[in-house]
Amino acid sequence: QKEVEQDPGPLSVPEGAIVSLNCTYSNSAFQYFMWYRQYSRKGPELLMYTYSSGNKEDGRFTAQVDKSSKYISLFIRDSQPSDSATYLCAIPQGAQKLVFGQGTRLTINP
Amino acid sequence: NAGVTQTPKFRILKIGQSMTLQCAQDMNHNYMYWYRQDPGMGLKLIYYSVGAGITDKGEVPNGYNVSRSTTEDFPLRLELAAPSQTSVYFCASEGQGASGYTFGSGTRLTVV
């Protein structure tokens, strides 16, 4: 079983839709969760991070952690064409090492 | 501009050739990383360094080598290039605290 699993998509939705992106993880000891956004032909950039369980909101983006199910989600409200990118979940695995999900390619259609 | 700089941006290598991918950061970060990204496979850690003079293997180190003689630079060496090393290579650095990684813009490598 992979440590972090993410549906690679692709996912295509109309502008204004609510988008849900998800990852599952295997190690219940993980406490810290990150989401990166990667535009085409660019390096990933940190979008949000959360610690332990619960929600964290930043503008149109909400990160959610369900530790009982080992499930993390990123919600995008009022999606815009500029949100079109690949979204990667990432979890620190000790000693400053991040384990990444496969990434979900998202397209927002005008 | 502060950040992580990778060179070259693109390269085509013939099987058996060698090359060095350059990575430099000007943020005085101790931690630096090399990842490769293949389509649909996410990012896989090749090597990492926690400071000058200290390096360690990641998940997929075979066929690669690194050195870290200064805090700023973390070059990745490919010896005897193989088609399986065709990929996009990203260098990243991280400072203290929950700042996340800063990635470079990547090197697209094709081995033919």
Coordinates of N, CA, C and O in Angstrom, one line a residue, chain B residues 21 33-37 43-48 56-66 74 76-78 87-90:
Chain B
L21 N 23.0 18.4 -13.3 CA 21.9 19.3 -13.1 C 22.3 20.3 -12.0 O 22.6 19.8 -10.9
Y33 N 16.7 19.3 -1.7 CA 16.1 18.1 -2.1 C 16.2 18.0 -3.7 O 16.1 19.0 -4.3
W34 N 16.3 16.8 -4.2 CA 16.1 16.5 -5.6 C 15.0 15.5 -5.7 O 15.0 14.5 -5.1
Y35 N 14.0 15.9 -6.6 CA 12.9 15.0 -6.9 C 12.9 14.8 -8.4 O 13.3 15.7 -9.2
R36 N 12.3 13.7 -8.8 CA 11.9 13.5 -10.2 C 10.4 13.3 -10.3 O 9.8 12.8 -9.4
Q37 N 9.9 13.8 -11.4 CA 8.4 13.7 -11.6 C 8.1 13.1 -13.0 O 8.5 13.7 -14.0
L43 N 5.8 13.0 -7.3 CA 7.2 13.4 -7.1 C 7.9 12.3 -6.3 O 7.4 11.9 -5.2
K44 N 9.1 11.9 -6.7 CA 9.8 10.8 -6.0 C 11.2 11.4 -5.6 O 11.9 12.0 -6.5
L45 N 11.5 11.2 -4.4 CA 12.8 11.8 -3.8 C 14.0 11.0 -4.3 O 14.0 9.8 -4.1
I46 N 15.0 11.7 -4.8 CA 16.2 11.1 -5.3 C 17.2 11.2 -4.2 O 17.8 10.1 -3.8
Y47 N 17.6 12.4 -3.8 CA 18.6 12.6 -2.8 C 18.1 13.8 -2.0 O 17.4 14.7 -2.5
Y48 N 18.6 14.0 -0.8 CA 18.4 15.2 0.0 C 19.6 15.5 0.9 O 20.5 14.7 1.0
D56 N 22.0 12.4 1.8 CA 21.5 11.0 2.0 C 20.6 10.6 0.9 O 20.0 11.5 0.1
K57 N 20.4 9.3 0.7 CA 19.6 8.8 -0.4 C 18.1 8.9 0.0 O 17.7 8.8 1.1
G58 N 17.4 9.1 -1.1 CA 15.9 9.1 -1.0 C 15.4 7.8 -1.5 O 16.0 6.8 -1.4
E59 N 14.2 7.9 -2.1 CA 13.5 6.7 -2.6 C 14.1 6.1 -3.8 O 14.1 4.8 -4.0
V60 N 14.6 6.9 -4.8 CA 15.1 6.4 -6.1 C 16.5 6.9 -6.4 O 16.7 7.7 -7.4
P61 N 17.5 6.6 -5.6 CA 18.9 7.2 -5.8 C 19.7 6.5 -6.9 O 20.7 7.1 -7.3
N62 N 19.3 5.3 -7.4 CA 20.2 4.6 -8.3 C 20.4 5.3 -9.6 O 19.5 5.8 -10.2
G63 N 21.7 5.5 -10.0 CA 22.0 6.1 -11.3 C 22.3 7.6 -11.1 O 22.6 8.3 -12.0
Y64 N 22.2 8.1 -9.8 CA 22.4 9.5 -9.5 C 23.5 9.7 -8.4 O 23.7 8.7 -7.6
N65 N 24.0 10.9 -8.4 CA 24.9 11.2 -7.2 C 24.8 12.7 -6.9 O 24.4 13.5 -7.8
V66 N 25.1 13.1 -5.7 CA 25.0 14.5 -5.3 C 26.2 14.8 -4.5 O 26.9 14.0 -4.0
F74 N 23.5 22.6 -4.7 CA 23.2 21.1 -4.5 C 23.1 20.5 -5.9 O 22.0 20.2 -6.4
L76 N 23.1 17.7 -9.0 CA 22.8 16.3 -9.2 C 23.5 15.8 -10.4 O 23.4 16.4 -11.5
R77 N 24.2 14.7 -10.2 CA 25.0 14.2 -11.3 C 24.4 12.9 -11.8 O 24.0 12.0 -11.0
L78 N 24.2 12.8 -13.1 CA 23.8 11.6 -13.8 C 25.0 10.9 -14.5 O 25.6 11.6 -15.3
S87 N 12.8 12.3 -17.6 CA 11.9 12.8 -16.5 C 12.0 14.3 -16.4 O 12.8 15.0 -17.1
V88 N 11.2 14.9 -15.5 CA 11.4 16.3 -15.1 C 12.0 16.3 -13.7 O 11.4 15.6 -12.8
Y89 N 13.1 17.0 -13.5 CA 13.8 17.0 -12.3 C 13.6 18.3 -11.6 O 13.7 19.4 -12.1
F90 N 13.2 18.2 -10.3 CA 12.9 19.4 -9.5 C 13.9 19.4 -8.3 O 14.0 18.5 -7.6

